[in-house]
PDB file of C-alpha atoms in Angstrom:
ATOM      1  CA  MET A   1       7.114 -15.160   0.864  1.00  0.00           C
ATOM      2  CA  SER A   2       5.954 -12.069  -0.187  1.00  0.00           C
ATOM      3  CA  THR A   3       5.172  -9.374   2.209  1.00  0.00           C
ATOM      4  CA  VAL A   4       2.899  -6.989   2.160  1.00  0.00           C
ATOM      5  CA  SER A   5       3.479  -2.777   3.695  1.00  0.00           C
ATOM      6  CA  PRO A   6       0.593  -1.336   4.850  1.00  0.00           C
ATOM      7  CA  PRO A   7       0.425   2.370   4.478  1.00  0.00           C
ATOM      8  CA  GLY A   8       1.325   4.242   7.106  1.00  0.00           C
ATOM      9  CA  SER A   9       0.100   5.845   9.717  1.00  0.00           C
ATOM     10  CA  THR A  10      -0.530   9.993   8.867  1.00  0.00           C
ATOM     11  CA  PRO A  11      -3.004   9.436   5.377  1.00  0.00           C
ATOM     12  CA  ASP A  12      -1.097   8.992   2.412  1.00  0.00           C
ATOM     13  CA  PRO A  13      -2.646  10.718  -1.320  1.00  0.00           C
ATOM     14  CA  VAL A  14      -4.379   7.632  -1.772  1.00  0.00           C
ATOM     15  CA  PRO A  15      -4.298   4.268  -2.693  1.00  0.00           C
ATOM     16  CA  GLY A  16      -1.572   3.905  -0.360  1.00  0.00           C
ATOM     17  CA  THR A  17       2.006   2.581  -1.053  1.00  0.00           C
ATOM     18  CA  TYR A  18       2.547  -0.864  -1.357  1.00  0.00           C
ATOM     19  CA  THR A  19       5.142  -2.647  -1.092  1.00  0.00           C
ATOM     20  CA  PHE A  20       5.337  -6.636  -1.669  1.00  0.00           C
ATOM     21  CA  GLN A  21       9.011  -8.178  -1.834  1.00  0.00           C
ATOM     22  CA  LEU A  22       9.442 -11.147  -4.538  1.00  0.00           C
ATOM     23  CA  PRO A  23      11.459 -13.829  -4.624  1.00  0.00           C
ATOM     24  CA  HIS A  24      13.272 -14.490  -7.588  1.00  0.00           C
ATOM     25  CA  ASP A  25      10.791 -17.326  -8.535  1.00  0.00           C
ATOM     26  CA  PRO A  26       9.017 -18.029 -12.115  1.00  0.00           C
ATOM     27  CA  ARG A  27       5.696 -17.246 -10.385  1.00  0.00           C
ATOM     28  CA  ALA A  28       5.675 -14.137  -8.742  1.00  0.00           C
ATOM     29  CA  PRO A  29       5.459 -11.847 -11.536  1.00  0.00           C
ATOM     30  CA  GLY A  30       2.141 -13.581 -11.869  1.00  0.00           C
ATOM     31  CA  ILE A  31       2.028 -13.185  -7.445  1.00  0.00           C
ATOM     32  CA  ALA A  32       2.629  -9.589  -7.261  1.00  0.00           C
ATOM     33  CA  ARG A  33       0.271  -8.288 -10.233  1.00  0.00           C
ATOM     34  CA  ALA A  34      -2.360 -10.583  -8.527  1.00  0.00           C
ATOM     35  CA  ALA A  35      -1.478  -8.413  -5.237  1.00  0.00           C
ATOM     36  CA  LEU A  36      -1.957  -5.719  -7.225  1.00  0.00           C
ATOM     37  CA  ARG A  37      -5.276  -6.349  -8.582  1.00  0.00           C
ATOM     38  CA  SER A  38      -6.279  -6.180  -4.757  1.00  0.00           C
ATOM     39  CA  VAL A  39      -4.935  -3.368  -3.065  1.00  0.00           C
ATOM     40  CA  LEU A  40      -6.641  -1.534  -7.255  1.00  0.00           C
ATOM     41  CA  GLU A  41      -9.928  -3.179  -6.096  1.00  0.00           C
ATOM     42  CA  ALA A  42     -10.050  -2.149  -2.103  1.00  0.00           C
ATOM     43  CA  TYR A  43      -8.880   0.836  -2.543  1.00  0.00           C
ATOM     44  CA  GLY A  44     -11.707   1.838  -5.805  1.00  0.00           C
ATOM     45  CA  TRP A  45      -9.251   2.162  -8.574  1.00  0.00           C
ATOM     46  CA  ALA A  46     -10.224  -1.468 -10.330  1.00  0.00           C
ATOM     47  CA  GLU A  47     -10.833   0.403 -13.534  1.00  0.00           C
ATOM     48  CA  LEU A  48      -6.911   1.048 -13.611  1.00  0.00           C
ATOM     49  CA  GLY A  49      -6.654  -2.794 -13.214  1.00  0.00           C
ATOM     50  CA  ASP A  50      -5.892  -3.981 -16.971  1.00  0.00           C
ATOM     51  CA  THR A  51      -3.139  -0.710 -17.825  1.00  0.00           C
ATOM     52  CA  ALA A  52      -1.523  -1.420 -14.025  1.00  0.00           C
ATOM     53  CA  ALA A  53      -1.733  -5.478 -14.227  1.00  0.00           C
ATOM     54  CA  LEU A  54       0.324  -5.016 -17.780  1.00  0.00           C
ATOM     55  CA  LEU A  55       2.639  -2.587 -16.372  1.00  0.00           C
ATOM     56  CA  ALA A  56       3.870  -3.576 -13.512  1.00  0.00           C
ATOM     57  CA  THR A  57       4.090  -7.676 -15.329  1.00  0.00           C
ATOM     58  CA  GLU A  58       6.304  -5.939 -18.068  1.00  0.00           C
ATOM     59  CA  LEU A  59       8.550  -4.447 -15.295  1.00  0.00           C
ATOM     60  CA  LEU A  60       8.691  -7.510 -13.213  1.00  0.00           C
ATOM     61  CA  THR A  61       9.447 -10.046 -16.225  1.00  0.00           C
ATOM     62  CA  ASN A  62      12.476  -8.178 -16.588  1.00  0.00           C
ATOM     63  CA  ALA A  63      13.497  -7.615 -13.688  1.00  0.00           C
ATOM     64  CA  HIS A  64      12.890 -11.331 -12.464  1.00  0.00           C
ATOM     65  CA  ARG A  65      14.526 -12.023 -16.342  1.00  0.00           C
ATOM     66  CA  HIS A  66      17.960 -10.010 -16.108  1.00  0.00           C
ATOM     67  CA  THR A  67      18.636 -10.075 -12.535  1.00  0.00           C
ATOM     68  CA  ALA A  68      19.624 -13.268 -10.387  1.00  0.00           C
ATOM     69  CA  GLY A  69      17.843 -12.126  -6.693  1.00  0.00           C
ATOM     70  CA  SER A  70      15.451 -10.631  -5.516  1.00  0.00           C
ATOM     71  CA  TYR A  71      12.809  -7.910  -6.601  1.00  0.00           C
ATOM     72  CA  ALA A  72      10.216  -5.626  -5.339  1.00  0.00           C
ATOM     73  CA  LEU A  73       7.226  -4.103  -6.943  1.00  0.00           C
ATOM     74  CA  SER A  74       6.168  -1.371  -5.322  1.00  0.00           C
ATOM     75  CA  ILE A  75       1.862   0.462  -6.099  1.00  0.00           C
ATOM     76  CA  GLY A  76       1.658   3.614  -5.181  1.00  0.00           C
ATOM     77  CA  PRO A  77       0.345   6.819  -6.156  1.00  0.00           C
ATOM     78  CA  GLY A  78       2.208   9.314  -8.294  1.00  0.00           C
ATOM     79  CA  ALA A  79       5.110  11.681  -7.884  1.00  0.00           C
ATOM     80  CA  MET A  80       2.956  14.245  -9.494  1.00  0.00           C
ATOM     81  CA  ASP A  81      -0.668  13.832  -8.628  1.00  0.00           C
ATOM     82  CA  ALA A  82      -2.368  12.250  -6.918  1.00  0.00           C
ATOM     83  CA  HIS A  83      -4.305  10.773  -9.187  1.00  0.00           C
ATOM     84  CA  ARG A  84      -1.902   8.688 -10.681  1.00  0.00           C
ATOM     85  CA  LEU A  85      -1.252   5.195 -10.345  1.00  0.00           C
ATOM     86  CA  ARG A  86       2.630   4.905  -9.412  1.00  0.00           C
ATOM     87  CA  VAL A  87       3.633   0.934 -10.108  1.00  0.00           C
ATOM     88  CA  ALA A  88       7.561   0.807  -9.307  1.00  0.00           C
ATOM     89  CA  VAL A  89       9.973  -2.200  -9.687  1.00  0.00           C
ATOM     90  CA  TRP A  90      13.340  -2.263  -7.927  1.00  0.00           C
ATOM     91  CA  ASP A  91      15.778  -4.470  -8.447  1.00  0.00           C
ATOM     92  CA  GLY A  92      19.776  -5.519  -7.660  1.00  0.00           C
ATOM     93  CA  ASP A  93      21.059  -4.536 -10.294  1.00  0.00           C
ATOM     94  CA  PRO A  94      22.147  -0.382 -11.438  1.00  0.00           C
ATOM     95  CA  LYS A  95      21.822  -1.306 -15.081  1.00  0.00           C
ATOM     96  CA  VAL A  96      19.403   0.172 -15.655  1.00  0.00           C
ATOM     97  CA  PRO A  97      18.080  -0.643 -19.053  1.00  0.00           C
ATOM     98  CA  PRO A  98      19.009   0.929 -23.276  1.00  0.00           C
ATOM     99  CA  GLY A  99      16.627   3.106 -23.989  1.00  0.00           C
ATOM    100  CA  PHE A 100      14.600   3.029 -20.674  1.00  0.00           C
ATOM    101  CA  GLY A 101      14.417   7.130 -21.269  1.00  0.00           C
ATOM    102  CA  ARG A 102      13.050   8.809 -22.867  1.00  0.00           C
ATOM    103  CA  CYS A 103      15.202   7.848 -26.348  1.00  0.00           C
ATOM    104  CA  LEU A 104      14.051   3.653 -27.421  1.00  0.00           C
ATOM    105  CA  PRO A 105      15.837   1.787 -29.342  1.00  0.00           C
ATOM    106  CA  SER A 106      13.933   0.534 -32.425  1.00  0.00           C
ATOM    107  CA  ALA A 107      12.111  -3.199 -31.436  1.00  0.00           C
ATOM    108  CA  ASP A 108      12.879  -6.446 -33.838  1.00  0.00           C
ATOM    109  CA  VAL A 109       8.789  -6.981 -34.315  1.00  0.00           C
ATOM    110  CA  ALA A 110      10.226 -10.678 -35.269  1.00  0.00           C
ATOM    111  CA  ALA A 111      11.964 -11.433 -32.510  1.00  0.00           C
ATOM    112  CA  GLU A 112       9.752 -13.489 -29.367  1.00  0.00           C
ATOM    113  CA  GLY A 113      10.585 -10.612 -26.669  1.00  0.00           C
ATOM    114  CA  GLY A 114      12.358  -7.065 -26.334  1.00  0.00           C
ATOM    115  CA  ARG A 115       8.949  -5.378 -27.084  1.00  0.00           C
ATOM    116  CA  GLY A 116       8.147  -4.948 -23.503  1.00  0.00           C
ATOM    117  CA  LEU A 117       9.732  -1.560 -22.843  1.00  0.00           C
ATOM    118  CA  PHE A 118       7.465  -0.141 -25.723  1.00  0.00           C
ATOM    119  CA  LEU A 119       4.652  -1.167 -24.061  1.00  0.00           C
ATOM    120  CA  VAL A 120       5.740   0.994 -21.283  1.00  0.00           C
ATOM    121  CA  ARG A 121       5.485   3.765 -22.941  1.00  0.00           C
ATOM    122  CA  ALA A 122       2.302   3.391 -25.101  1.00  0.00           C
ATOM    123  CA  TYR A 123       0.341   2.372 -22.268  1.00  0.00           C
ATOM    124  CA  ALA A 124       2.095   5.017 -19.302  1.00  0.00           C
ATOM    125  CA  ASP A 125       1.614   8.239 -19.013  1.00  0.00           C
ATOM    126  CA  ASP A 126       5.513   8.518 -17.089  1.00  0.00           C
ATOM    127  CA  TRP A 127       7.375   6.431 -17.077  1.00  0.00           C
ATOM    128  CA  GLY A 128      11.702   6.926 -16.229  1.00  0.00           C
ATOM    129  CA  ALA A 129      14.303   4.740 -13.891  1.00  0.00           C
ATOM    130  CA  TYR A 130      17.392   5.825 -12.383  1.00  0.00           C
ATOM    131  CA  ALA A 131      19.795   4.121 -10.739  1.00  0.00           C
ATOM    132  CA  LEU A 132      20.194   3.561  -6.840  1.00  0.00           C
ATOM    133  CA  PRO A 133      23.428   5.634  -5.204  1.00  0.00           C
ATOM    134  CA  ALA A 134      24.587   3.240  -2.414  1.00  0.00           C
ATOM    135  CA  PRO A 135      24.349   2.256  -0.210  1.00  0.00           C
ATOM    136  CA  ALA A 136      20.720   0.866  -1.336  1.00  0.00           C
ATOM    137  CA  SER A 137      22.252  -0.613  -4.980  1.00  0.00           C
ATOM    138  CA  GLY A 138      19.921  -1.373  -7.824  1.00  0.00           C
ATOM    139  CA  LYS A 139      17.370   0.247  -9.992  1.00  0.00           C
ATOM    140  CA  LEU A 140      13.929   1.579  -9.571  1.00  0.00           C
ATOM    141  CA  LEU A 141      11.886   1.070 -12.406  1.00  0.00           C
ATOM    142  CA  TRP A 142       8.403   3.231 -12.624  1.00  0.00           C
ATOM    143  CA  ALA A 143       5.576   3.687 -14.510  1.00  0.00           C
ATOM    144  CA  GLU A 144       2.444   5.778 -13.723  1.00  0.00           C
ATOM    145  CA  CYS A 145      -1.503   4.900 -14.971  1.00  0.00           C
ATOM    146  CA  GLY A 146      -4.597   6.944 -14.795  1.00  0.00           C
ATOM    147  CA  GLY A 147      -5.396  10.806 -14.415  1.00  0.00           C
ATOM    148  CA  PRO A 148      -7.424  13.253 -14.101  1.00  0.00           C
ATOM    149  CA  SER A 149     -11.122  11.158 -14.999  1.00  0.00           C
ATOM    150  CA  VAL A 150      -9.723   8.825 -12.041  1.00  0.00           C
ATOM    151  CA  THR A 151     -11.551   9.754  -8.402  1.00  0.00           C
ATOM    152  CA  PRO A 152     -10.622   6.934  -6.648  1.00  0.00           C
ATOM    153  CA  ARG A 153     -13.037   5.605  -3.402  1.00  0.00           C
ATOM    154  CA  GLY A 154     -13.012   7.899  -0.532  1.00  0.00           C
ATOM    155  CA  THR A 155     -10.807  11.136  -1.842  1.00  0.00           C
ATOM    156  CA  PRO A 156     -13.689  14.660  -1.909  1.00  0.00           C
ATOM    157  CA  GLY A 157     -15.644  13.640  -5.904  1.00  0.00           C
ATOM    158  CA  SER A 158     -16.113   9.963  -5.574  1.00  0.00           C
TER     159      SER A 158
END
């Protein structure tokens, strides 16, 4: 069952941080994507819906396909810019996919898969990955989208 964690009692930069714990179920990425769109709509960030859903889909699908356990989607403000949206996926495998950093090997255009990270790089304003040290274990892959042209409802200037 998926759970939602509302933002803390002190106001975070918009849109707050939500974390969805997902079981290893083939329906989980779609459920998480629907929840992502609901959060964006609630905070007035619906214009980022398509891009954020694409980024989340690629990261969630990789977590589902390449790990055996549960995984989580986090949605929150960008690390350096509150007008960006950060989509992050945690899973229990500490191995970061080859090329997820700044140097990505070429993709086989005839292959049925293997182009997800290229899509992340093409549509994200920034992206990254890191293995989590013990005792947390696993890894976090993240991508950010949005920018100065996006002003969520409830922020100065909206």
